[in-house]
PDB file of C-alpha atoms and ligand atoms in Angstrom:
ATOM      1  CA  MET A 292     162.892 107.624  18.524  1.00 97.00           C
ATOM      2  CA  ARG A 293     162.830 110.622  16.211  1.00 98.00           C
ATOM      3  CA  LEU A 294     165.775 111.335  13.879  1.00 98.00           C
ATOM      4  CA  ASP A 295     166.145 114.466  11.752  1.00 98.00           C
ATOM      5  CA  VAL A 296     168.879 114.865   9.140  1.00 98.00           C
ATOM      6  CA  VAL A 297     169.613 118.204   7.459  1.00 99.00           C
ATOM      7  CA  THR A 298     171.662 117.805   4.277  1.00 99.00           C
ATOM      8  CA  ILE A 299     172.222 119.182   0.785  1.00 98.00           C
ATOM      9  CA  PHE A 300     171.914 115.591  -0.527  1.00 98.00           C
ATOM     10  CA  PRO A 301     168.623 114.184   0.817  1.00 98.00           C
ATOM     11  CA  GLU A 302     168.867 111.330  -1.718  1.00 98.00           C
ATOM     12  CA  TYR A 303     172.098 110.170  -0.041  1.00 98.00           C
ATOM     13  CA  LEU A 304     169.967 109.121   2.948  1.00 98.00           C
ATOM     14  CA  GLU A 305     167.791 106.755   0.840  1.00 98.00           C
ATOM     15  CA  PRO A 306     169.432 103.680   2.424  1.00 97.00           C
ATOM     16  CA  LEU A 307     167.541 104.614   5.596  1.00 97.00           C
ATOM     17  CA  ASN A 308     164.520 103.050   3.842  1.00 96.00           C
ATOM     18  CA  VAL A 309     166.244  99.665   3.544  1.00 96.00           C
ATOM     19  CA  SER A 310     166.794  96.657   5.820  1.00 95.00           C
ATOM     20  CA  LEU A 311     166.791  97.025   9.588  1.00 95.00           C
ATOM     21  CA  VAL A 312     166.339 100.818   9.718  1.00 95.00           C
ATOM     22  CA  GLY A 313     163.725 100.757   6.934  1.00 96.00           C
ATOM     23  CA  LYS A 314     161.750  98.075   8.776  1.00 96.00           C
ATOM     24  CA  ALA A 315     161.981  99.996  12.059  1.00 96.00           C
ATOM     25  CA  ARG A 316     160.574 103.017  10.233  1.00 96.00           C
ATOM     26  CA  ALA A 317     157.769 100.985   8.693  1.00 96.00           C
ATOM     27  CA  ARG A 318     156.882  99.595  12.139  1.00 96.00           C
ATOM     28  CA  GLY A 319     156.826 103.117  13.591  1.00 95.00           C
ATOM     29  CA  GLN A 320     159.797 102.503  15.925  1.00 95.00           C
ATOM     30  CA  LEU A 321     161.818 105.178  14.164  1.00 97.00           C
ATOM     31  CA  ASP A 322     160.505 108.487  12.861  1.00 98.00           C
ATOM     32  CA  VAL A 323     163.147 109.616  10.324  1.00 98.00           C
ATOM     33  CA  ARG A 324     162.802 113.044   8.708  1.00 98.00           C
ATOM     34  CA  VAL A 325     165.294 114.177   6.067  1.00 98.00           C
ATOM     35  CA  HIS A 326     165.407 117.907   5.253  1.00 98.00           C
ATOM     36  CA  ASP A 327     166.973 119.692   2.284  1.00 98.00           C
ATOM     37  CA  LEU A 328     169.252 122.472   3.511  1.00 98.00           C
ATOM     38  CA  ARG A 329     168.829 124.294   0.208  1.00 98.00           C
ATOM     39  CA  ALA A 330     165.135 124.807   0.974  1.00 98.00           C
ATOM     40  CA  HIS A 331     166.428 127.361   3.483  1.00 98.00           C
ATOM     41  CA  THR A 332     168.349 129.503   0.998  1.00 98.00           C
ATOM     42  CA  HIS A 333     166.830 132.577  -0.613  1.00 98.00           C
ATOM     43  CA  ASP A 334     169.002 133.351  -3.618  1.00 98.00           C
ATOM     44  CA  ARG A 335     168.532 132.159  -7.178  1.00 98.00           C
ATOM     45  CA  HIS A 336     171.438 129.681  -6.949  1.00 98.00           C
ATOM     46  CA  HIS A 337     170.449 128.247  -3.529  1.00 98.00           C
ATOM     47  CA  THR A 338     173.919 129.025  -2.233  1.00 98.00           C
ATOM     48  CA  VAL A 339     175.030 127.170   0.908  1.00 98.00           C
ATOM     49  CA  ASP A 340     178.790 127.894   0.860  1.00 98.00           C
ATOM     50  CA  ASP A 341     181.208 130.792   0.696  1.00 98.00           C
ATOM     51  CA  THR A 342     184.956 131.453   0.823  1.00 98.00           C
ATOM     52  CA  PRO A 343     186.709 131.006   4.193  1.00 98.00           C
ATOM     53  CA  TYR A 344     187.685 133.977   6.328  1.00 98.00           C
ATOM     54  CA  GLY A 345     191.450 134.058   6.610  1.00 98.00           C
ATOM     55  CA  GLY A 346     191.848 132.580   3.118  1.00 97.00           C
ATOM     56  CA  GLY A 347     192.910 129.105   2.144  1.00 96.00           C
ATOM     57  CA  PRO A 348     191.495 126.432  -0.120  1.00 96.00           C
ATOM     58  CA  GLY A 349     187.957 125.091  -0.045  1.00 97.00           C
ATOM     59  CA  MET A 350     184.617 126.592   0.880  1.00 98.00           C
ATOM     60  CA  VAL A 351     182.752 126.845   4.189  1.00 98.00           C
ATOM     61  CA  MET A 352     179.026 126.271   4.730  1.00 98.00           C
ATOM     62  CA  LYS A 353     177.203 129.517   5.455  1.00 98.00           C
ATOM     63  CA  PRO A 354     175.507 129.915   8.845  1.00 98.00           C
ATOM     64  CA  GLU A 355     172.168 131.388   7.682  1.00 98.00           C
ATOM     65  CA  PRO A 356     170.692 128.325   5.895  1.00 98.00           C
ATOM     66  CA  TRP A 357     171.769 126.072   8.790  1.00 98.00           C
ATOM     67  CA  GLY A 358     170.232 128.438  11.334  1.00 98.00           C
ATOM     68  CA  GLU A 359     166.951 128.604   9.480  1.00 98.00           C
ATOM     69  CA  ALA A 360     166.812 124.846   8.867  1.00 98.00           C
ATOM     70  CA  LEU A 361     167.668 123.945  12.470  1.00 98.00           C
ATOM     71  CA  ASP A 362     165.191 126.475  13.902  1.00 98.00           C
ATOM     72  CA  ALA A 363     162.471 124.887  11.734  1.00 98.00           C
ATOM     73  CA  VAL A 364     163.404 121.382  12.941  1.00 98.00           C
ATOM     74  CA  LEU A 365     163.454 122.478  16.590  1.00 98.00           C
ATOM     75  CA  ALA A 366     160.096 124.247  16.246  1.00 98.00           C
ATOM     76  CA  SER A 367     158.531 121.079  14.825  1.00 98.00           C
ATOM     77  CA  GLY A 368     158.930 118.982  17.988  1.00 97.00           C
ATOM     78  CA  GLU A 369     158.619 118.962  21.747  1.00 97.00           C
ATOM     79  CA  GLY A 370     161.691 119.209  23.957  1.00 97.00           C
ATOM     80  CA  ARG A 371     165.337 119.460  22.986  1.00 98.00           C
ATOM     81  CA  PRO A 372     167.082 117.007  20.699  1.00 98.00           C
ATOM     82  CA  VAL A 373     170.718 116.002  20.943  1.00 98.00           C
ATOM     83  CA  MET A 374     172.489 117.506  17.929  1.00 99.00           C
ATOM     84  CA  VAL A 375     175.063 115.243  16.285  1.00 99.00           C
ATOM     85  CA  VAL A 376     177.637 117.027  14.113  1.00 98.00           C
ATOM     86  CA  PRO A 377     179.724 114.572  12.061  1.00 98.00           C
ATOM     87  CA  THR A 378     183.280 115.854  11.677  1.00 98.00           C
ATOM     88  CA  PRO A 379     186.710 114.214  11.397  1.00 98.00           C
ATOM     89  CA  SER A 380     187.820 116.601  14.149  1.00 98.00           C
ATOM     90  CA  GLY A 381     185.209 115.243  16.581  1.00 98.00           C
ATOM     91  CA  ARG A 382     185.467 112.679  19.353  1.00 98.00           C
ATOM     92  CA  PRO A 383     185.482 109.094  18.107  1.00 98.00           C
ATOM     93  CA  PHE A 384     182.001 107.592  17.699  1.00 98.00           C
ATOM     94  CA  THR A 385     182.107 104.365  19.726  1.00 96.00           C
ATOM     95  CA  GLN A 386     179.743 101.557  20.700  1.00 95.00           C
ATOM     96  CA  GLU A 387     179.503 103.173  24.116  1.00 95.00           C
ATOM     97  CA  LEU A 388     178.270 106.403  22.521  1.00 97.00           C
ATOM     98  CA  ALA A 389     175.843 104.446  20.339  1.00 98.00           C
ATOM     99  CA  VAL A 390     174.374 102.923  23.523  1.00 97.00           C
ATOM    100  CA  GLU A 391     174.151 106.371  25.112  1.00 98.00           C
ATOM    101  CA  LEU A 392     172.531 107.996  22.071  1.00 98.00           C
ATOM    102  CA  ALA A 393     170.081 105.087  21.680  1.00 98.00           C
ATOM    103  CA  ARG A 394     168.519 106.211  24.979  1.00 98.00           C
ATOM    104  CA  GLU A 395     167.673 109.667  23.597  1.00 98.00           C
ATOM    105  CA  PRO A 396     164.172 110.314  22.260  1.00 98.00           C
ATOM    106  CA  TRP A 397     165.296 112.742  19.548  1.00 98.00           C
ATOM    107  CA  LEU A 398     168.528 113.194  17.550  1.00 98.00           C
ATOM    108  CA  VAL A 399     169.284 115.822  14.883  1.00 99.00           C
ATOM    109  CA  PHE A 400     172.193 115.142  12.494  1.00 99.00           C
ATOM    110  CA  THR A 401     173.976 117.899  10.557  1.00 99.00           C
ATOM    111  CA  PRO A 402     176.156 116.276   7.871  1.00 98.00           C
ATOM    112  CA  ALA A 403     178.307 118.910   6.159  1.00 98.00           C
ATOM    113  CA  ARG A 404     180.156 119.194   2.854  1.00 98.00           C
ATOM    114  CA  TYR A 405     183.110 121.361   1.753  1.00 98.00           C
ATOM    115  CA  GLU A 406     185.360 122.337   4.708  1.00 97.00           C
ATOM    116  CA  GLY A 407     182.504 122.076   7.189  1.00 98.00           C
ATOM    117  CA  ILE A 408     179.991 124.452   8.799  1.00 98.00           C
ATOM    118  CA  ASP A 409     180.702 128.003  10.004  1.00 98.00           C
ATOM    119  CA  ARG A 410     181.735 127.548  13.660  1.00 98.00           C
ATOM    120  CA  ARG A 411     179.121 129.987  14.920  1.00 98.00           C
ATOM    121  CA  VAL A 412     176.362 127.482  14.115  1.00 98.00           C
ATOM    122  CA  ILE A 413     177.897 124.936  16.508  1.00 98.00           C
ATOM    123  CA  GLU A 414     178.297 127.658  19.167  1.00 98.00           C
ATOM    124  CA  GLU A 415     174.747 128.967  18.686  1.00 98.00           C
ATOM    125  CA  TYR A 416     173.083 125.557  19.116  1.00 98.00           C
ATOM    126  CA  GLY A 417     175.662 124.427  21.657  1.00 98.00           C
ATOM    127  CA  ALA A 418     174.305 127.154  23.933  1.00 98.00           C
ATOM    128  CA  ARG A 419     170.829 125.571  23.811  1.00 96.00           C
ATOM    129  CA  LEU A 420     171.332 121.900  23.064  1.00 98.00           C
ATOM    130  CA  ASP A 421     173.594 118.981  23.880  1.00 98.00           C
ATOM    131  CA  VAL A 422     175.810 119.118  20.773  1.00 98.00           C
ATOM    132  CA  ARG A 423     178.123 116.155  19.993  1.00 98.00           C
ATOM    133  CA  GLU A 424     180.840 116.575  17.389  1.00 98.00           C
ATOM    134  CA  LEU A 425     181.635 112.997  16.370  1.00 98.00           C
ATOM    135  CA  SER A 426     184.075 111.319  14.014  1.00 98.00           C
ATOM    136  CA  VAL A 427     183.546 107.874  12.488  1.00 98.00           C
ATOM    137  CA  GLY A 428     187.265 107.288  11.960  1.00 98.00           C
ATOM    138  CA  ASP A 429     190.672 108.760  11.301  1.00 98.00           C
ATOM    139  CA  TYR A 430     190.130 109.514   7.637  1.00 98.00           C
ATOM    140  CA  VAL A 431     188.435 112.341   5.765  1.00 98.00           C
ATOM    141  CA  LEU A 432     185.315 111.731   3.679  1.00 98.00           C
ATOM    142  CA  ALA A 433     183.805 114.207   1.218  1.00 98.00           C
ATOM    143  CA  GLY A 434     180.680 114.662   3.312  1.00 98.00           C
ATOM    144  CA  GLY A 435     178.911 113.754   6.529  1.00 98.00           C
ATOM    145  CA  GLU A 436     176.071 111.720   5.000  1.00 98.00           C
ATOM    146  CA  ALA A 437     177.927 108.380   5.059  1.00 98.00           C
ATOM    147  CA  PRO A 438     178.907 108.960   8.727  1.00 98.00           C
ATOM    148  CA  VAL A 439     175.218 109.640   9.489  1.00 98.00           C
ATOM    149  CA  LEU A 440     174.260 106.318   7.878  1.00 98.00           C
ATOM    150  CA  VAL A 441     176.916 104.605   9.989  1.00 98.00           C
ATOM    151  CA  MET A 442     175.822 106.209  13.246  1.00 98.00           C
ATOM    152  CA  VAL A 443     172.080 105.767  12.636  1.00 98.00           C
ATOM    153  CA  GLU A 444     172.545 102.066  11.896  1.00 97.00           C
ATOM    154  CA  ALA A 445     174.693 101.541  15.005  1.00 98.00           C
ATOM    155  CA  ILE A 446     172.122 103.362  17.160  1.00 98.00           C
ATOM    156  CA  ALA A 447     168.948 101.952  15.587  1.00 97.00           C
ATOM    157  CA  ARG A 448     169.939  98.288  16.040  1.00 96.00           C
ATOM    158  CA  LEU A 449     170.152  98.921  19.785  1.00 96.00           C
ATOM    159  CA  LEU A 450     166.578 100.195  20.090  1.00 96.00           C
ATOM    160  CA  PRO A 451     164.208  97.805  21.823  1.00 93.00           C
ATOM    161  CA  GLY A 452     162.411  95.587  19.322  1.00 88.00           C
ATOM    162  CA  VAL A 453     164.504  96.585  16.296  1.00 88.00           C
ATOM    163  CA  LEU A 454     166.703  93.460  16.112  1.00 86.00           C
ATOM    164  CA  GLY A 455     164.788  90.200  15.688  1.00 75.00           C
ATOM    165  CA  ASN A 456     166.823  88.586  18.458  1.00 74.00           C
ATOM    166  CA  ALA A 457     167.318  90.986  21.352  1.00 68.00           C
ATOM    167  CA  ASP A 458     170.442  89.054  22.412  1.00 72.00           C
ATOM    168  CA  SER A 459     172.179  89.537  19.052  1.00 74.00           C
ATOM    169  CA  HIS A 460     174.147  92.588  20.101  1.00 77.00           C
ATOM    170  CA  ARG A 461     175.108  91.245  23.538  1.00 70.00           C
ATOM    171  CA  ASP A 462     178.344  89.599  22.317  1.00 71.00           C
ATOM    172  CA  ASP A 463     179.189  92.092  19.588  1.00 80.00           C
ATOM    173  CA  SER A 464     182.699  93.458  19.447  1.00 80.00           C
ATOM    174  CA  PHE A 465     182.903  96.368  21.922  1.00 82.00           C
ATOM    175  CA  ALA A 466     179.606  95.380  23.586  1.00 75.00           C
ATOM    176  CA  PRO A 467     179.522  95.984  27.323  1.00 67.00           C
ATOM    177  CA  GLY A 468     179.248  92.707  29.260  1.00 58.00           C
ATOM    178  CA  ALA A 469     180.924  89.312  29.084  1.00 44.00           C
ATOM    179  CA  MET A 470     183.271  90.146  26.202  1.00 55.00           C
ATOM    180  CA  ALA A 471     183.746  93.716  27.452  1.00 60.00           C
ATOM    181  CA  GLU A 472     185.861  95.654  25.017  1.00 83.00           C
ATOM    182  CA  LEU A 473     187.181  92.637  23.181  1.00 94.00           C
ATOM    183  CA  LEU A 474     186.665  92.022  19.486  1.00 96.00           C
ATOM    184  CA  GLU A 475     184.322  89.194  18.575  1.00 95.00           C
ATOM    185  CA  GLY A 476     186.039  86.071  17.266  1.00 96.00           C
ATOM    186  CA  PRO A 477     185.201  84.111  14.077  1.00 97.00           C
ATOM    187  CA  VAL A 478     181.717  82.677  13.434  1.00 97.00           C
ATOM    188  CA  TYR A 479     180.576  79.622  11.404  1.00 98.00           C
ATOM    189  CA  THR A 480     177.362  78.140  10.053  1.00 98.00           C
ATOM    190  CA  LYS A 481     176.324  75.040   8.057  1.00 97.00           C
ATOM    191  CA  PRO A 482     177.509  73.080   6.087  1.00 97.00           C
ATOM    192  CA  PRO A 483     180.041  71.402   8.429  1.00 97.00           C
ATOM    193  CA  GLU A 484     182.530  71.110   5.556  1.00 97.00           C
ATOM    194  CA  TRP A 485     182.998  73.618   2.740  1.00 98.00           C
ATOM    195  CA  ARG A 486     185.749  73.284   0.100  1.00 98.00           C
ATOM    196  CA  GLY A 487     187.554  70.904   2.410  1.00 98.00           C
ATOM    197  CA  ARG A 488     187.443  73.378   5.282  1.00 98.00           C
ATOM    198  CA  THR A 489     185.841  72.211   8.475  1.00 98.00           C
ATOM    199  CA  VAL A 490     184.315  73.996  11.431  1.00 98.00           C
ATOM    200  CA  PRO A 491     186.286  73.908  14.736  1.00 98.00           C
ATOM    201  CA  GLU A 492     185.146  70.733  16.449  1.00 98.00           C
ATOM    202  CA  VAL A 493     184.422  72.333  19.794  1.00 98.00           C
ATOM    203  CA  LEU A 494     181.518  74.279  18.271  1.00 98.00           C
ATOM    204  CA  SER A 495     179.556  71.077  17.634  1.00 97.00           C
ATOM    205  CA  SER A 496     180.512  69.503  20.975  1.00 97.00           C
ATOM    206  CA  GLY A 497     177.310  70.696  22.650  1.00 97.00           C
ATOM    207  CA  HIS A 498     179.476  71.562  25.657  1.00 97.00           C
ATOM    208  CA  HIS A 499     178.487  75.148  26.535  1.00 98.00           C
ATOM    209  CA  GLY A 500     181.419  75.722  28.865  1.00 97.00           C
ATOM    210  CA  ARG A 501     183.999  74.648  26.288  1.00 98.00           C
ATOM    211  CA  VAL A 502     182.302  76.654  23.541  1.00 98.00           C
ATOM    212  CA  ALA A 503     182.288  79.777  25.734  1.00 97.00           C
ATOM    213  CA  ARG A 504     185.977  79.256  26.597  1.00 98.00           C
ATOM    214  CA  TRP A 505     186.914  78.772  22.940  1.00 98.00           C
ATOM    215  CA  ARG A 506     185.023  81.930  21.951  1.00 97.00           C
ATOM    216  CA  ARG A 507     186.705  83.877  24.694  1.00 97.00           C
ATOM    217  CA  ASP A 508     190.186  82.668  23.634  1.00 98.00           C
ATOM    218  CA  GLU A 509     189.456  83.566  20.010  1.00 98.00           C
ATOM    219  CA  ALA A 510     188.256  87.021  21.100  1.00 97.00           C
ATOM    220  CA  LEU A 511     191.486  87.493  23.069  1.00 97.00           C
ATOM    221  CA  ARG A 512     193.584  86.305  20.102  1.00 98.00           C
ATOM    222  CA  ARG A 513     191.828  88.570  17.628  1.00 98.00           C
ATOM    223  CA  THR A 514     191.950  91.584  19.933  1.00 97.00           C
ATOM    224  CA  SER A 515     195.625  90.970  20.619  1.00 97.00           C
ATOM    225  CA  ALA A 516     196.359  90.823  16.872  1.00 97.00           C
ATOM    226  CA  HIS A 517     194.060  93.560  15.528  1.00 97.00           C
ATOM    227  CA  ARG A 518     193.558  95.962  18.422  1.00 96.00           C
ATOM    228  CA  PRO A 519     196.344  95.546  21.017  1.00 96.00           C
ATOM    229  CA  ASP A 520     195.467  99.064  22.242  1.00 94.00           C
ATOM    230  CA  LEU A 521     192.335  97.504  23.817  1.00 93.00           C
ATOM    231  CA  ILE A 522     194.572  95.340  26.033  1.00 95.00           C
ATOM    232  CA  THR A 523     197.613  97.549  26.669  1.00 94.00           C
ATOM    233  CA  GLY A 524     197.428  99.164  30.099  1.00 91.00           C
ATOM    234  CA  ARG A 525     194.337  97.208  31.164  1.00 93.00           C
ATOM    235  CA  GLY A 526     194.339  95.845  34.680  1.00 91.00           C
ATOM    236  CA  PRO A 527     193.685  92.214  35.641  1.00 88.00           C
ATOM    237  CA  GLU A 528     190.004  92.904  36.442  1.00 89.00           C
ATOM    238  CA  GLY A 529     187.750  91.417  33.784  1.00 86.00           C
ATOM    239  CA  PHE A 530     190.356  88.729  32.957  1.00 93.00           C
ATOM    240  CA  ASP A 531     190.171  85.325  34.659  1.00 94.00           C
ATOM    241  CA  ARG A 532     193.129  82.964  35.188  1.00 95.00           C
ATOM    242  CA  HIS A 533     192.615  81.246  31.868  1.00 96.00           C
ATOM    243  CA  ASP A 534     192.419  84.630  30.042  1.00 96.00           C
ATOM    244  CA  ARG A 535     195.706  85.616  31.606  1.00 95.00           C
ATOM    245  CA  ALA A 536     197.330  82.352  30.548  1.00 96.00           C
ATOM    246  CA  THR A 537     196.075  82.911  26.976  1.00 97.00           C
ATOM    247  CA  LEU A 538     197.379  86.483  27.020  1.00 97.00           C
ATOM    248  CA  ALA A 539     200.743  85.234  28.329  1.00 96.00           C
ATOM    249  CA  GLU A 540     200.895  82.763  25.398  1.00 97.00           C
ATOM    250  CA  LEU A 541     200.287  85.738  23.098  1.00 97.00           C
ATOM    251  CA  GLY A 542     203.289  87.533  24.546  1.00 97.00           C
ATOM    252  CA  TRP A 543     201.524  89.764  27.071  1.00 96.00           C
ATOM    253  CA  ARG A 544     203.117  90.466  30.450  1.00 96.00           C
ATOM    254  CA  GLU A 545     201.735  92.010  33.621  1.00 94.00           C
ATOM    255  CA  ASP A 546     203.644  94.852  35.278  1.00 93.00           C
ATOM    256  CA  ALA A 547     203.925  95.389  39.046  1.00 92.00           C
ATOM    257  CA  ASP A 548     200.419  96.944  39.110  1.00 90.00           C
ATOM    258  CA  GLY A 549     198.952  94.019  37.180  1.00 89.00           C
ATOM    259  CA  ARG A 550     198.603  96.081  33.962  1.00 94.00           C
ATOM    260  CA  PHE A 551     199.176  94.318  30.653  1.00 96.00           C
ATOM    261  CA  TRP A 552     201.946  95.301  28.279  1.00 96.00           C
ATOM    262  CA  ARG A 553     203.726  93.572  25.447  1.00 95.00           C
ATOM    263  CA  ALA A 554     207.253  94.040  24.189  1.00 84.00           C
ATOM    264  CA  PRO A 555     207.333  94.956  20.464  1.00 81.00           C
ATOM    265  CA  GLU A 556     209.374  91.808  19.662  1.00 77.00           C
ATOM    266  CA  ALA A 557     206.523  89.659  21.054  1.00 73.00           C
ATOM    267  CA  VAL A 558     203.997  90.888  18.476  1.00 71.00           C
ATOM    268  CA  GLU A 559     202.571  87.969  16.489  1.00 61.00           C
ATOM    269  CA  GLU A 560     202.152  88.106  12.739  1.00 55.00           C
TER     270      GLU A 560
HETATM  271  C1  SAM B 682     185.858 117.217   3.491  1.00 55.79           C
HETATM  272  S1  SAM B 682     185.182 117.038   5.090  1.00 55.79           S
HETATM  273  C2  SAM B 682     185.858 118.439   5.930  1.00 55.79           C
HETATM  274  C3  SAM B 682     187.141 118.129   6.566  1.00 55.79           C
HETATM  275  C4  SAM B 682     187.725 119.271   7.364  1.00 55.79           C
HETATM  276  N1  SAM B 682     188.490 120.116   6.521  1.00 55.79           N
HETATM  277  C5  SAM B 682     188.642 118.695   8.439  1.00 55.79           C
HETATM  278  O1  SAM B 682     189.759 118.308   8.127  1.00 55.79           O
HETATM  279  O2  SAM B 682     188.186 118.557   9.592  1.00 55.79           O
HETATM  280  C6  SAM B 682     183.501 117.492   4.846  1.00 55.79           C
HETATM  281  C7  SAM B 682     182.534 116.931   5.838  1.00 55.79           C
HETATM  282  O3  SAM B 682     182.514 115.517   5.747  1.00 55.79           O
HETATM  283  C8  SAM B 682     182.166 114.964   7.001  1.00 55.79           C
HETATM  284  N2  SAM B 682     183.234 114.032   7.406  1.00 55.79           N
HETATM  285  C9  SAM B 682     184.357 113.753   6.713  1.00 55.79           C
HETATM  286  N3  SAM B 682     185.104 112.834   7.339  1.00 55.79           N
HETATM  287  C10 SAM B 682     184.440 112.498   8.462  1.00 55.79           C
HETATM  288  C11 SAM B 682     184.701 111.592   9.534  1.00 55.79           C
HETATM  289  N4  SAM B 682     185.810 110.866   9.587  1.00 55.79           N
HETATM  290  N5  SAM B 682     183.783 111.504  10.517  1.00 55.79           N
HETATM  291  C12 SAM B 682     182.661 112.247  10.501  1.00 55.79           C
HETATM  292  N6  SAM B 682     182.360 113.129   9.514  1.00 55.79           N
HETATM  293  C13 SAM B 682     183.233 113.255   8.500  1.00 55.79           C
HETATM  294  C14 SAM B 682     181.961 116.135   7.957  1.00 55.79           C
HETATM  295  O4  SAM B 682     180.579 116.447   7.970  1.00 55.79           O
HETATM  296  C15 SAM B 682     182.795 117.212   7.299  1.00 55.79           C
HETATM  297  O5  SAM B 682     182.382 118.502   7.674  1.00 55.79           O
END
């Protein structure tokens, strides 16, 4: 997979040389190219921003450097990349999107600063490319570089051969499959006792069925406590009888259509 990042802070992307992504690059599984937006300015001060039309605080990134930089990136490869525009006003970046983007051969990221990029840039490339405006969460960061690091890591670990154990992401929170859209429960390793705290006995029972059931119950408990929105309104499909009993213990009820809901007074601490 090829990844291009256009930024005014190329050094911010240094972590892409480390750990899993760094190793994938070294093995040739990922071709990461970071470009300095300021190399596409032509004034003495390498200006990339200007005041907003319509007034108001903050500055807006000028279209010309972005246009020149993106044209150069597009001209340097075959085919059309998917362009990923990090923005708090985008659609939420989810595991499902990470899976989808991991299938693409080429992604171009455009992390912005200031109040963002002149809208015409998104329109211009949106007419030629699949452009995704994506948010990494409901908060506002100073720039899009950290969101790019987040998205690249989420995508890269899904590429074939990047994770040591190909099964590692199968049971992740949000992973499609057995634990579909449930958060992953707690995990433990050796020693069996640490500061007087022991590991739940079932995990050393060697009984695969009981271990799987325990993990599933913990996933239901954690999801119910931390992300009830992942359960509210879901139908009975994907939940077996035992799941439904666990959910009932946690205060969940099924309505006439079999959809789960929970009265506010039933919320556990
Ligand atoms: C200060 S923010 C601009 C915020 C903009 N005024 C708004 O409210 O939508 C500057 C840049 O940081 C990045 N950014 C900030 N928060 C983000 C988030 N939650 N997800 C993705 N990108 C974000 C985007 O590239 C954005 O253009």
